[in-house]
Every structure is written in C-alpha cells, then in structure tokens.
JSON list of C-alpha atoms in Angstrom, two decimals:
[
{"chain": "W", "resi": 1, "resn": "MET", "atom": "CA", "xyz": [37.24, 18.47, 9.28]},
{"chain": "W", "resi": 2, "resn": "ARG", "atom": "CA", "xyz": [34.24, 20.48, 11.21]},
{"chain": "W", "resi": 3, "resn": "GLN", "atom": "CA", "xyz": [32.64, 22.05, 7.88]},
{"chain": "W", "resi": 4, "resn": "ARG", "atom": "CA", "xyz": [33.43, 18.13, 6.15]},
{"chain": "W", "resi": 5, "resn": "VAL", "atom": "CA", "xyz": [31.03, 16.53, 8.59]},
{"chain": "W", "resi": 6, "resn": "ALA", "atom": "CA", "xyz": [29.00, 18.56, 8.36]},
{"chain": "W", "resi": 7, "resn": "THR", "atom": "CA", "xyz": [28.23, 18.99, 5.11]},
{"chain": "W", "resi": 8, "resn": "GLN", "atom": "CA", "xyz": [29.33, 15.54, 2.68]},
{"chain": "W", "resi": 9, "resn": "LEU", "atom": "CA", "xyz": [27.35, 13.62, 6.47]},
{"chain": "W", "resi": 10, "resn": "THR", "atom": "CA", "xyz": [24.61, 14.70, 6.16]},
{"chain": "W", "resi": 11, "resn": "ALA", "atom": "CA", "xyz": [24.07, 15.55, 2.63]},
{"chain": "W", "resi": 12, "resn": "GLY", "atom": "CA", "xyz": [22.87, 11.79, 2.05]},
{"chain": "W", "resi": 13, "resn": "LEU", "atom": "CA", "xyz": [20.33, 11.29, 4.65]},
{"chain": "W", "resi": 14, "resn": "ALA", "atom": "CA", "xyz": [18.87, 14.98, 3.85]},
{"chain": "W", "resi": 15, "resn": "ALA", "atom": "CA", "xyz": [18.43, 13.53, 0.49]},
{"chain": "W", "resi": 16, "resn": "ALA", "atom": "CA", "xyz": [16.39, 10.52, 1.90]},
{"chain": "W", "resi": 17, "resn": "VAL", "atom": "CA", "xyz": [13.71, 12.16, 4.07]},
{"chain": "W", "resi": 18, "resn": "LEU", "atom": "CA", "xyz": [13.36, 14.98, 0.67]},
{"chain": "W", "resi": 19, "resn": "LEU", "atom": "CA", "xyz": [12.46, 11.48, -1.43]},
{"chain": "W", "resi": 20, "resn": "THR", "atom": "CA", "xyz": [9.51, 10.63, 1.14]},
{"chain": "W", "resi": 21, "resn": "GLY", "atom": "CA", "xyz": [7.11, 13.59, -0.69]},
{"chain": "W", "resi": 22, "resn": "CYS", "atom": "CA", "xyz": [4.67, 11.72, -2.38]},
{"chain": "W", "resi": 23, "resn": "GLY", "atom": "CA", "xyz": [5.61, 12.49, -6.27]},
{"chain": "W", "resi": 24, "resn": "GLY", "atom": "CA", "xyz": [7.82, 11.02, -9.45]},
{"chain": "W", "resi": 25, "resn": "SER", "atom": "CA", "xyz": [8.26, 11.70, -12.73]},
{"chain": "W", "resi": 26, "resn": "ASP", "atom": "CA", "xyz": [6.38, 9.18, -15.14]},
{"chain": "W", "resi": 27, "resn": "ASP", "atom": "CA", "xyz": [3.22, 7.18, -14.62]},
{"chain": "W", "resi": 28, "resn": "SER", "atom": "CA", "xyz": [3.57, 3.84, -14.11]},
{"chain": "W", "resi": 29, "resn": "SER", "atom": "CA", "xyz": [2.24, 2.24, -10.25]},
{"chain": "W", "resi": 30, "resn": "GLU", "atom": "CA", "xyz": [3.08, -0.75, -9.06]},
{"chain": "W", "resi": 31, "resn": "ALA", "atom": "CA", "xyz": [0.48, -0.80, -6.99]},
{"chain": "W", "resi": 32, "resn": "ALA", "atom": "CA", "xyz": [-1.99, -2.67, -9.61]},
{"chain": "W", "resi": 33, "resn": "ALA", "atom": "CA", "xyz": [0.18, -6.20, -7.44]},
{"chain": "W", "resi": 34, "resn": "THR", "atom": "CA", "xyz": [-2.10, -5.47, -4.20]},
{"chain": "W", "resi": 35, "resn": "SER", "atom": "CA", "xyz": [-5.14, -3.54, -5.97]},
{"chain": "W", "resi": 36, "resn": "SER", "atom": "CA", "xyz": [-8.51, -5.04, -7.90]},
{"chain": "W", "resi": 37, "resn": "ALA", "atom": "CA", "xyz": [-9.84, -2.91, -10.49]},
{"chain": "W", "resi": 38, "resn": "GLU", "atom": "CA", "xyz": [-10.56, 0.89, -9.64]},
{"chain": "W", "resi": 39, "resn": "SER", "atom": "CA", "xyz": [-14.39, 1.64, -10.25]},
{"chain": "W", "resi": 40, "resn": "SER", "atom": "CA", "xyz": [-15.59, 5.48, -9.13]},
{"chain": "W", "resi": 41, "resn": "ALA", "atom": "CA", "xyz": [-15.40, 6.17, -5.29]},
{"chain": "W", "resi": 42, "resn": "SER", "atom": "CA", "xyz": [-16.68, 9.23, -4.30]},
{"chain": "W", "resi": 43, "resn": "GLU", "atom": "CA", "xyz": [-18.62, 12.28, -4.93]},
{"chain": "W", "resi": 44, "resn": "GLU", "atom": "CA", "xyz": [-15.59, 13.66, -2.46]},
{"chain": "W", "resi": 45, "resn": "THR", "atom": "CA", "xyz": [-12.03, 15.52, -4.33]},
{"chain": "W", "resi": 46, "resn": "GLY", "atom": "CA", "xyz": [-9.24, 13.50, -4.29]},
{"chain": "W", "resi": 47, "resn": "ALA", "atom": "CA", "xyz": [-7.86, 17.12, -1.64]},
{"chain": "W", "resi": 48, "resn": "GLU", "atom": "CA", "xyz": [-10.58, 16.47, 0.51]},
{"chain": "W", "resi": 49, "resn": "VAL", "atom": "CA", "xyz": [-9.97, 12.80, 1.24]},
{"chain": "W", "resi": 50, "resn": "ALA", "atom": "CA", "xyz": [-5.77, 13.26, 1.11]},
{"chain": "W", "resi": 51, "resn": "ALA", "atom": "CA", "xyz": [-7.27, 15.80, 3.82]},
{"chain": "W", "resi": 52, "resn": "ASP", "atom": "CA", "xyz": [-9.05, 13.38, 6.15]},
{"chain": "W", "resi": 53, "resn": "ALA", "atom": "CA", "xyz": [-6.04, 11.43, 5.51]},
{"chain": "W", "resi": 54, "resn": "ALA", "atom": "CA", "xyz": [-4.46, 13.50, 7.18]},
{"chain": "W", "resi": 55, "resn": "ASP", "atom": "CA", "xyz": [-6.48, 14.61, 10.68]},
{"chain": "W", "resi": 56, "resn": "ALA", "atom": "CA", "xyz": [-6.67, 11.52, 10.97]},
{"chain": "W", "resi": 57, "resn": "LEU", "atom": "CA", "xyz": [-2.04, 10.41, 11.18]},
{"chain": "W", "resi": 58, "resn": "GLU", "atom": "CA", "xyz": [-2.52, 13.89, 13.34]},
{"chain": "W", "resi": 59, "resn": "GLU", "atom": "CA", "xyz": [-5.70, 11.90, 15.55]},
{"chain": "W", "resi": 60, "resn": "ALA", "atom": "CA", "xyz": [-3.84, 8.71, 16.21]},
{"chain": "W", "resi": 61, "resn": "GLY", "atom": "CA", "xyz": [-1.19, 10.89, 17.50]},
{"chain": "W", "resi": 62, "resn": "ALA", "atom": "CA", "xyz": [1.20, 8.00, 16.68]},
{"chain": "W", "resi": 63, "resn": "ALA", "atom": "CA", "xyz": [2.17, 6.26, 13.41]},
{"chain": "W", "resi": 64, "resn": "HIS", "atom": "CA", "xyz": [5.17, 3.86, 11.73]},
{"chain": "W", "resi": 65, "resn": "VAL", "atom": "CA", "xyz": [6.07, 4.27, 8.42]},
{"chain": "W", "resi": 66, "resn": "THR", "atom": "CA", "xyz": [8.02, 1.32, 6.38]},
{"chain": "W", "resi": 67, "resn": "GLY", "atom": "CA", "xyz": [9.46, 1.05, 3.21]},
{"chain": "W", "resi": 68, "resn": "THR", "atom": "CA", "xyz": [11.97, 1.67, 0.21]},
{"chain": "W", "resi": 69, "resn": "ILE", "atom": "CA", "xyz": [12.19, 4.89, -1.62]},
{"chain": "W", "resi": 70, "resn": "GLY", "atom": "CA", "xyz": [14.76, 4.79, -4.84]},
{"chain": "W", "resi": 71, "resn": "THR", "atom": "CA", "xyz": [15.44, 2.22, -7.13]},
{"chain": "W", "resi": 72, "resn": "GLY", "atom": "CA", "xyz": [18.89, -0.06, -7.83]},
{"chain": "W", "resi": 73, "resn": "ALA", "atom": "CA", "xyz": [21.69, 1.39, -6.06]},
{"chain": "W", "resi": 74, "resn": "GLU", "atom": "CA", "xyz": [20.27, 4.33, -4.95]},
{"chain": "W", "resi": 75, "resn": "GLU", "atom": "CA", "xyz": [17.70, 2.69, -3.04]},
{"chain": "W", "resi": 76, "resn": "GLN", "atom": "CA", "xyz": [16.64, 3.48, 0.89]},
{"chain": "W", "resi": 77, "resn": "SER", "atom": "CA", "xyz": [14.76, 2.43, 3.26]},
{"chain": "W", "resi": 78, "resn": "ILE", "atom": "CA", "xyz": [13.05, 4.23, 6.35]},
{"chain": "W", "resi": 79, "resn": "ASP", "atom": "CA", "xyz": [11.87, 2.69, 9.28]},
{"chain": "W", "resi": 80, "resn": "LEU", "atom": "CA", "xyz": [10.69, 5.53, 11.82]},
{"chain": "W", "resi": 81, "resn": "TYR", "atom": "CA", "xyz": [8.01, 4.95, 14.62]},
{"chain": "W", "resi": 82, "resn": "LEU", "atom": "CA", "xyz": [6.38, 9.32, 14.55]},
{"chain": "W", "resi": 83, "resn": "GLN", "atom": "CA", "xyz": [5.20, 10.90, 17.20]},
{"chain": "W", "resi": 84, "resn": "GLY", "atom": "CA", "xyz": [3.95, 14.39, 16.59]},
{"chain": "W", "resi": 85, "resn": "GLU", "atom": "CA", "xyz": [6.90, 16.80, 16.19]},
{"chain": "W", "resi": 86, "resn": "ASP", "atom": "CA", "xyz": [9.35, 14.10, 17.50]},
{"chain": "W", "resi": 87, "resn": "ALA", "atom": "CA", "xyz": [10.78, 10.18, 15.59]},
{"chain": "W", "resi": 88, "resn": "THR", "atom": "CA", "xyz": [12.93, 7.77, 15.92]},
{"chain": "W", "resi": 89, "resn": "GLY", "atom": "CA", "xyz": [13.91, 4.88, 13.43]},
{"chain": "W", "resi": 90, "resn": "SER", "atom": "CA", "xyz": [16.27, 3.70, 11.28]},
{"chain": "W", "resi": 91, "resn": "ILE", "atom": "CA", "xyz": [16.80, 4.99, 6.72]},
{"chain": "W", "resi": 92, "resn": "THR", "atom": "CA", "xyz": [19.01, 2.52, 5.43]},
{"chain": "W", "resi": 93, "resn": "LEU", "atom": "CA", "xyz": [22.15, 4.48, 2.94]},
{"chain": "W", "resi": 94, "resn": "GLY", "atom": "CA", "xyz": [24.61, 3.01, 1.05]},
{"chain": "W", "resi": 95, "resn": "GLY", "atom": "CA", "xyz": [24.19, -0.40, 2.75]},
{"chain": "W", "resi": 96, "resn": "GLN", "atom": "CA", "xyz": [24.80, 1.28, 6.01]},
{"chain": "W", "resi": 97, "resn": "GLU", "atom": "CA", "xyz": [21.85, 1.86, 8.37]},
{"chain": "W", "resi": 98, "resn": "VAL", "atom": "CA", "xyz": [21.94, 5.04, 10.56]},
{"chain": "W", "resi": 99, "resn": "GLN", "atom": "CA", "xyz": [19.42, 5.54, 13.18]},
{"chain": "W", "resi": 100, "resn": "LEU", "atom": "CA", "xyz": [17.53, 8.37, 13.46]},
{"chain": "W", "resi": 101, "resn": "LEU", "atom": "CA", "xyz": [16.00, 10.41, 16.42]},
{"chain": "W", "resi": 102, "resn": "THR", "atom": "CA", "xyz": [13.74, 14.06, 16.10]},
{"chain": "W", "resi": 103, "resn": "VAL", "atom": "CA", "xyz": [13.26, 15.34, 19.47]},
{"chain": "W", "resi": 104, "resn": "GLY", "atom": "CA", "xyz": [11.51, 18.65, 20.19]},
{"chain": "W", "resi": 105, "resn": "GLY", "atom": "CA", "xyz": [13.21, 19.73, 16.98]},
{"chain": "W", "resi": 106, "resn": "VAL", "atom": "CA", "xyz": [15.89, 18.35, 17.14]},
{"chain": "W", "resi": 107, "resn": "SER", "atom": "CA", "xyz": [17.00, 15.47, 15.00]},
{"chain": "W", "resi": 108, "resn": "TYR", "atom": "CA", "xyz": [19.97, 13.54, 15.88]},
{"chain": "W", "resi": 109, "resn": "PHE", "atom": "CA", "xyz": [22.07, 10.03, 13.85]},
{"chain": "W", "resi": 110, "resn": "GLN", "atom": "CA", "xyz": [23.89, 7.49, 14.25]},
{"chain": "W", "resi": 111, "resn": "GLY", "atom": "CA", "xyz": [26.16, 5.12, 12.01]},
{"chain": "W", "resi": 112, "resn": "PRO", "atom": "CA", "xyz": [28.19, 2.51, 11.91]},
{"chain": "W", "resi": 113, "resn": "ALA", "atom": "CA", "xyz": [31.96, 3.55, 10.74]},
{"chain": "W", "resi": 114, "resn": "ASP", "atom": "CA", "xyz": [31.63, 1.99, 7.47]},
{"chain": "W", "resi": 115, "resn": "PHE", "atom": "CA", "xyz": [28.71, 5.04, 6.94]},
{"chain": "W", "resi": 116, "resn": "TRP", "atom": "CA", "xyz": [30.96, 7.80, 8.25]},
{"chain": "W", "resi": 117, "resn": "LEU", "atom": "CA", "xyz": [34.30, 6.07, 5.49]},
{"chain": "W", "resi": 118, "resn": "SER", "atom": "CA", "xyz": [31.85, 6.38, 2.95]},
{"chain": "W", "resi": 119, "resn": "SER", "atom": "CA", "xyz": [30.59, 9.62, 3.69]},
{"chain": "W", "resi": 120, "resn": "GLY", "atom": "CA", "xyz": [33.90, 11.26, 3.28]},
{"chain": "W", "resi": 121, "resn": "VAL", "atom": "CA", "xyz": [35.20, 11.63, 7.67]},
{"chain": "W", "resi": 122, "resn": "PRO", "atom": "CA", "xyz": [39.15, 10.85, 8.17]},
{"chain": "W", "resi": 123, "resn": "GLN", "atom": "CA", "xyz": [39.56, 7.18, 9.08]},
{"chain": "W", "resi": 124, "resn": "GLU", "atom": "CA", "xyz": [41.20, 9.00, 12.68]},
{"chain": "W", "resi": 125, "resn": "ALA", "atom": "CA", "xyz": [37.93, 11.28, 13.30]},
{"chain": "W", "resi": 126, "resn": "VAL", "atom": "CA", "xyz": [35.49, 7.67, 12.97]},
{"chain": "W", "resi": 127, "resn": "ASP", "atom": "CA", "xyz": [36.27, 6.23, 16.01]},
{"chain": "W", "resi": 128, "resn": "GLN", "atom": "CA", "xyz": [35.02, 9.31, 17.47]},
{"chain": "W", "resi": 129, "resn": "LEU", "atom": "CA", "xyz": [31.61, 9.59, 15.64]},
{"chain": "W", "resi": 130, "resn": "VAL", "atom": "CA", "xyz": [31.09, 5.51, 15.83]},
{"chain": "W", "resi": 131, "resn": "GLY", "atom": "CA", "xyz": [28.26, 4.28, 18.38]},
{"chain": "W", "resi": 132, "resn": "VAL", "atom": "CA", "xyz": [27.80, 8.46, 18.92]},
{"chain": "W", "resi": 133, "resn": "TRP", "atom": "CA", "xyz": [24.26, 10.12, 18.41]},
{"chain": "W", "resi": 134, "resn": "VAL", "atom": "CA", "xyz": [25.44, 13.51, 16.41]},
{"chain": "W", "resi": 135, "resn": "VAL", "atom": "CA", "xyz": [23.24, 16.41, 15.79]},
{"chain": "W", "resi": 136, "resn": "VAL", "atom": "CA", "xyz": [22.36, 17.32, 12.16]},
{"chain": "W", "resi": 137, "resn": "PRO", "atom": "CA", "xyz": [23.62, 20.94, 11.65]},
{"chain": "W", "resi": 138, "resn": "ALA", "atom": "CA", "xyz": [20.69, 23.40, 11.79]},
{"chain": "W", "resi": 139, "resn": "THR", "atom": "CA", "xyz": [21.31, 23.82, 8.14]},
{"chain": "W", "resi": 140, "resn": "GLU", "atom": "CA", "xyz": [20.28, 20.39, 7.23]},
{"chain": "W", "resi": 141, "resn": "ALA", "atom": "CA", "xyz": [17.41, 19.57, 9.98]},
{"chain": "W", "resi": 142, "resn": "ALA", "atom": "CA", "xyz": [14.59, 21.34, 8.44]},
{"chain": "W", "resi": 143, "resn": "ALA", "atom": "CA", "xyz": [14.61, 18.48, 6.37]},
{"chain": "W", "resi": 144, "resn": "PHE", "atom": "CA", "xyz": [13.55, 16.22, 8.64]},
{"chain": "W", "resi": 145, "resn": "GLN", "atom": "CA", "xyz": [11.28, 18.43, 9.87]},
{"chain": "W", "resi": 146, "resn": "GLN", "atom": "CA", "xyz": [9.32, 15.79, 7.48]},
{"chain": "W", "resi": 147, "resn": "LEU", "atom": "CA", "xyz": [10.26, 12.80, 8.51]},
{"chain": "W", "resi": 148, "resn": "THR", "atom": "CA", "xyz": [7.64, 13.37, 11.50]},
{"chain": "W", "resi": 149, "resn": "LEU", "atom": "CA", "xyz": [4.07, 13.19, 11.59]},
{"chain": "W", "resi": 150, "resn": "THR", "atom": "CA", "xyz": [3.17, 16.31, 11.30]},
{"chain": "W", "resi": 151, "resn": "GLY", "atom": "CA", "xyz": [6.23, 16.69, 8.73]},
{"chain": "W", "resi": 152, "resn": "LEU", "atom": "CA", "xyz": [3.09, 13.74, 6.59]},
{"chain": "W", "resi": 153, "resn": "ALA", "atom": "CA", "xyz": [0.17, 15.25, 7.47]},
{"chain": "W", "resi": 154, "resn": "GLN", "atom": "CA", "xyz": [1.57, 18.59, 6.09]},
{"chain": "W", "resi": 155, "resn": "GLU", "atom": "CA", "xyz": [2.82, 16.87, 3.19]},
{"chain": "W", "resi": 156, "resn": "LEU", "atom": "CA", "xyz": [-0.94, 15.24, 2.23]},
{"chain": "W", "resi": 157, "resn": "ARG", "atom": "CA", "xyz": [-2.30, 18.39, 2.47]},
{"chain": "W", "resi": 158, "resn": "SER", "atom": "CA", "xyz": [-0.52, 20.12, 0.28]},
{"chain": "W", "resi": 159, "resn": "PRO", "atom": "CA", "xyz": [1.89, 17.68, -1.89]},
{"chain": "W", "resi": 160, "resn": "SER", "atom": "CA", "xyz": [5.02, 19.29, -2.41]},
{"chain": "W", "resi": 161, "resn": "ASP", "atom": "CA", "xyz": [6.08, 18.43, -5.62]},
{"chain": "W", "resi": 162, "resn": "GLY", "atom": "CA", "xyz": [2.76, 17.69, -7.57]},
{"chain": "W", "resi": 163, "resn": "THR", "atom": "CA", "xyz": [-1.09, 18.20, -8.25]},
{"chain": "W", "resi": 164, "resn": "VAL", "atom": "CA", "xyz": [-3.90, 15.79, -6.76]},
{"chain": "W", "resi": 165, "resn": "GLU", "atom": "CA", "xyz": [-6.56, 14.68, -8.75]},
{"chain": "W", "resi": 166, "resn": "ASP", "atom": "CA", "xyz": [-9.95, 15.80, -7.90]},
{"chain": "W", "resi": 167, "resn": "GLU", "atom": "CA", "xyz": [-11.38, 12.02, -8.60]},
{"chain": "W", "resi": 168, "resn": "VAL", "atom": "CA", "xyz": [-11.41, 9.58, -5.76]},
{"chain": "W", "resi": 169, "resn": "THR", "atom": "CA", "xyz": [-11.21, 5.37, -6.93]},
{"chain": "W", "resi": 170, "resn": "THR", "atom": "CA", "xyz": [-11.42, 2.19, -5.53]},
{"chain": "W", "resi": 171, "resn": "GLU", "atom": "CA", "xyz": [-9.74, -0.91, -4.75]},
{"chain": "W", "resi": 172, "resn": "GLU", "atom": "CA", "xyz": [-8.53, -3.56, -2.26]},
{"chain": "W", "resi": 173, "resn": "LEU", "atom": "CA", "xyz": [-5.93, -3.02, -0.50]},
{"chain": "W", "resi": 174, "resn": "ASP", "atom": "CA", "xyz": [-4.66, -6.31, 1.54]},
{"chain": "W", "resi": 175, "resn": "GLY", "atom": "CA", "xyz": [-8.04, -7.43, 1.16]},
{"chain": "W", "resi": 176, "resn": "GLU", "atom": "CA", "xyz": [-9.75, -4.31, 2.51]},
{"chain": "W", "resi": 177, "resn": "GLU", "atom": "CA", "xyz": [-11.83, -1.73, 0.16]},
{"chain": "W", "resi": 178, "resn": "VAL", "atom": "CA", "xyz": [-9.80, 1.51, -0.48]},
{"chain": "W", "resi": 179, "resn": "LEU", "atom": "CA", "xyz": [-9.98, 4.72, -0.98]},
{"chain": "W", "resi": 180, "resn": "VAL", "atom": "CA", "xyz": [-7.41, 5.57, -4.28]},
{"chain": "W", "resi": 181, "resn": "VAL", "atom": "CA", "xyz": [-6.06, 9.49, -4.50]},
{"chain": "W", "resi": 182, "resn": "THR", "atom": "CA", "xyz": [-3.57, 9.85, -7.77]},
{"chain": "W", "resi": 183, "resn": "GLN", "atom": "CA", "xyz": [-1.24, 13.35, -8.19]},
{"chain": "W", "resi": 184, "resn": "ALA", "atom": "CA", "xyz": [-1.36, 13.74, -12.39]},
{"chain": "W", "resi": 185, "resn": "ASP", "atom": "CA", "xyz": [2.31, 12.26, -12.70]},
{"chain": "W", "resi": 186, "resn": "GLY", "atom": "CA", "xyz": [0.31, 8.86, -11.50]},
{"chain": "W", "resi": 187, "resn": "SER", "atom": "CA", "xyz": [1.93, 8.90, -7.72]},
{"chain": "W", "resi": 188, "resn": "SER", "atom": "CA", "xyz": [-1.37, 7.35, -5.15]},
{"chain": "W", "resi": 189, "resn": "LEU", "atom": "CA", "xyz": [-2.24, 7.99, -2.11]},
{"chain": "W", "resi": 190, "resn": "TYR", "atom": "CA", "xyz": [-4.43, 4.73, -0.41]},
{"chain": "W", "resi": 191, "resn": "VAL", "atom": "CA", "xyz": [-6.68, 5.80, 1.91]},
{"chain": "W", "resi": 192, "resn": "ALA", "atom": "CA", "xyz": [-9.17, 3.55, 4.80]},
{"chain": "W", "resi": 193, "resn": "ALA", "atom": "CA", "xyz": [-12.59, 3.45, 3.41]},
{"chain": "W", "resi": 194, "resn": "ASP", "atom": "CA", "xyz": [-14.33, 3.28, 7.18]},
{"chain": "W", "resi": 195, "resn": "ASP", "atom": "CA", "xyz": [-13.67, 6.12, 9.68]},
{"chain": "W", "resi": 196, "resn": "PRO", "atom": "CA", "xyz": [-11.18, 6.45, 10.74]},
{"chain": "W", "resi": 197, "resn": "ARG", "atom": "CA", "xyz": [-9.12, 7.16, 7.67]},
{"chain": "W", "resi": 198, "resn": "TYR", "atom": "CA", "xyz": [-5.91, 6.55, 8.00]},
{"chain": "W", "resi": 199, "resn": "PRO", "atom": "CA", "xyz": [-3.61, 6.68, 5.39]},
{"chain": "W", "resi": 200, "resn": "LEU", "atom": "CA", "xyz": [-2.15, 3.31, 4.33]},
{"chain": "W", "resi": 201, "resn": "GLN", "atom": "CA", "xyz": [-0.15, 3.59, 1.94]},
{"chain": "W", "resi": 202, "resn": "ILE", "atom": "CA", "xyz": [1.70, 5.47, -0.68]},
{"chain": "W", "resi": 203, "resn": "VAL", "atom": "CA", "xyz": [3.62, 4.55, -3.97]},
{"chain": "W", "resi": 204, "resn": "ASN", "atom": "CA", "xyz": [5.69, 7.02, -5.48]},
{"chain": "W", "resi": 205, "resn": "THR", "atom": "CA", "xyz": [6.28, 6.95, -9.13]},
{"chain": "W", "resi": 206, "resn": "GLY", "atom": "CA", "xyz": [9.77, 7.22, -11.61]},
{"chain": "W", "resi": 207, "resn": "ASP", "atom": "CA", "xyz": [13.12, 7.78, -11.02]},
{"chain": "W", "resi": 208, "resn": "ASP", "atom": "CA", "xyz": [11.96, 8.04, -6.83]},
{"chain": "W", "resi": 209, "resn": "ALA", "atom": "CA", "xyz": [9.90, 4.97, -6.76]},
{"chain": "W", "resi": 210, "resn": "GLY", "atom": "CA", "xyz": [9.00, 3.51, -3.88]},
{"chain": "W", "resi": 211, "resn": "THR", "atom": "CA", "xyz": [6.39, 2.52, -1.30]},
{"chain": "W", "resi": 212, "resn": "LEU", "atom": "CA", "xyz": [5.59, 3.68, 1.92]},
{"chain": "W", "resi": 213, "resn": "THR", "atom": "CA", "xyz": [2.93, 1.66, 4.42]},
{"chain": "W", "resi": 214, "resn": "PHE", "atom": "CA", "xyz": [1.75, 2.88, 7.97]},
{"chain": "W", "resi": 215, "resn": "ASP", "atom": "CA", "xyz": [0.76, 1.04, 10.17]},
{"chain": "W", "resi": 216, "resn": "GLY", "atom": "CA", "xyz": [0.34, 1.17, 14.29]},
{"chain": "W", "resi": 217, "resn": "PHE", "atom": "CA", "xyz": [-1.84, 4.14, 14.22]},
{"chain": "W", "resi": 218, "resn": "GLY", "atom": "CA", "xyz": [-1.84, 5.61, 18.12]},
{"chain": "W", "resi": 219, "resn": "GLU", "atom": "CA", "xyz": [0.65, 3.40, 19.14]},
{"chain": "W", "resi": 220, "resn": "GLU", "atom": "CA", "xyz": [2.84, 5.51, 21.54]},
{"chain": "W", "resi": 221, "resn": "GLN", "atom": "CA", "xyz": [6.63, 5.12, 21.65]},
{"chain": "W", "resi": 222, "resn": "GLU", "atom": "CA", "xyz": [9.34, 6.26, 24.61]},
{"chain": "W", "resi": 223, "resn": "ILE", "atom": "CA", "xyz": [10.88, 9.29, 22.37]},
{"chain": "W", "resi": 224, "resn": "THR", "atom": "CA", "xyz": [13.87, 11.08, 24.89]},
{"chain": "W", "resi": 225, "resn": "ALA", "atom": "CA", "xyz": [16.82, 13.55, 23.59]},
{"chain": "W", "resi": 226, "resn": "PRO", "atom": "CA", "xyz": [20.59, 11.44, 23.48]},
{"chain": "W", "resi": 227, "resn": "ALA", "atom": "CA", "xyz": [21.87, 12.28, 26.92]},
{"chain": "W", "resi": 228, "resn": "ASP", "atom": "CA", "xyz": [25.25, 13.09, 24.86]},
{"chain": "W", "resi": 229, "resn": "ALA", "atom": "CA", "xyz": [24.71, 14.26, 21.63]},
{"chain": "W", "resi": 230, "resn": "LEU", "atom": "CA", "xyz": [27.57, 15.21, 19.63]},
{"chain": "W", "resi": 231, "resn": "ASP", "atom": "CA", "xyz": [27.17, 19.10, 18.39]},
{"chain": "W", "resi": 232, "resn": "LEU", "atom": "CA", "xyz": [29.43, 18.81, 15.43]},
{"chain": "W", "resi": 233, "resn": "SER", "atom": "CA", "xyz": [30.14, 22.06, 15.54]},
{"chain": "W", "resi": 234, "resn": "GLU", "atom": "CA", "xyz": [31.70, 21.89, 18.17]},
{"chain": "W", "resi": 235, "resn": "LEU", "atom": "CA", "xyz": [34.63, 19.66, 16.58]},
{"chain": "W", "resi": 236, "resn": "GLY", "atom": "CA", "xyz": [37.99, 21.20, 15.84]},
{"chain": "W", "resi": 237, "resn": "ALA", "atom": "CA", "xyz": [38.82, 22.34, 12.05]}
]
C-alpha cells in the first residue's frame, strides 16, 4: 500500500501545482472583462516589469493568492497564504478540498475520506488518513515549492513555460491603472503601476486557462508544522 499511496495520492496535488505557472496554449484571454483598452506603457521591457513584481512580492514577505486553474471537470481552485518558503491553505481537486501546508521545505496535505477513496486508497486504509496531516513524499515535494512566495517570485522572473514579450501595456484592473506583461502564448501578468509594483493577477490561457489573484501583501500568518504528521514511508506495504 505504501507505494500506491505515495504515487496515486500525490499525483493530483502535484498536477495542480504545476498548472500554476503563467502559461497556456492559445491566444485567448478573459482579462478584457475587467480591463479597459490597452495603451503603450513604458520604455521598460516586460521582463523588467516582471522582475520588479517578483522583487516587490519577495519584499512584502507574505501574500494571499486565490483563483482557479483549468476548465470544466478539470477545474481546480486554490486559496493559499504564502510566506517566504512556507504556505498554508487549500487546493480543490475533483470537487474535494485538500488542505496544504509547507513549512521549512517540507510539505503536508490533509484530505477528506472521499478524496482518499477517489485517489485509490483501499477503504480499510482510509480511517488512518482522514483528518491526518500526511507528509508529501520527497519525490513529489519539489513540485510544491512553486506554491510558495519564493517559488512564485522565481516563476515571475523566469517563466518555465513561455517567453515574456518586450512590450508593456497599460490597462485598468478594478478601476486602477496597471501594467500588463504578456507571454508569447497570450498569458498575462498584471502589475501595480505604482510602487510597490505588486503582482496583482495572472491570467493563463489555453487548456490550463485560469486566473490567480494576489492580495494581502505583508499580512503574515502563523504557519507551523503539524505535530503528528504521518510519513507515508512508514506505512506497511
């Protein structure tokens, strides 16, 4: 059972994490619903503005990120507080809300019975897992580092799945002027026009379409490791 739990139960979570990069596969964007007509913004390049946003995010020390990724049955939502290399909050997978916690480089998750059953865990083992924090196996844990303030800042500076366009435009987001940085695939990063240049929204396109919104900059949370987390490697085969 150890191998089954380690692979099947973390695969969905890791997939959700990997979808959070600013990228996609077509040229459509739903940002127009919240923005005005574009105009030329600045002599700075898109990469420079994105780097400013990454710096501001790191200097804030903490932020809250919410949103959805994917469409239809594949849609997943996140609601996370990020603080340095730590994170706490939830990811919704297949209609099941899973709690996620990353502390000191170690990630943990906690899911309801239906999540474990749908992930392939035998009924007789579910009682061991419901309401219990489970350590994410080391082979999958690296993916969760993207869902930290440090990981997202790095993704802003060096997107893993697209080329940042040089042109920077201006639009309005929630009534405020913002700078807009785009990738070749049409994905967009919305950055505060004034200092600090916080990243305010990421709009992905294509199969991984979705929107992530940032707020709560500098609002720190108490994030601590669970005292009695279950290590999957300690489960019997």
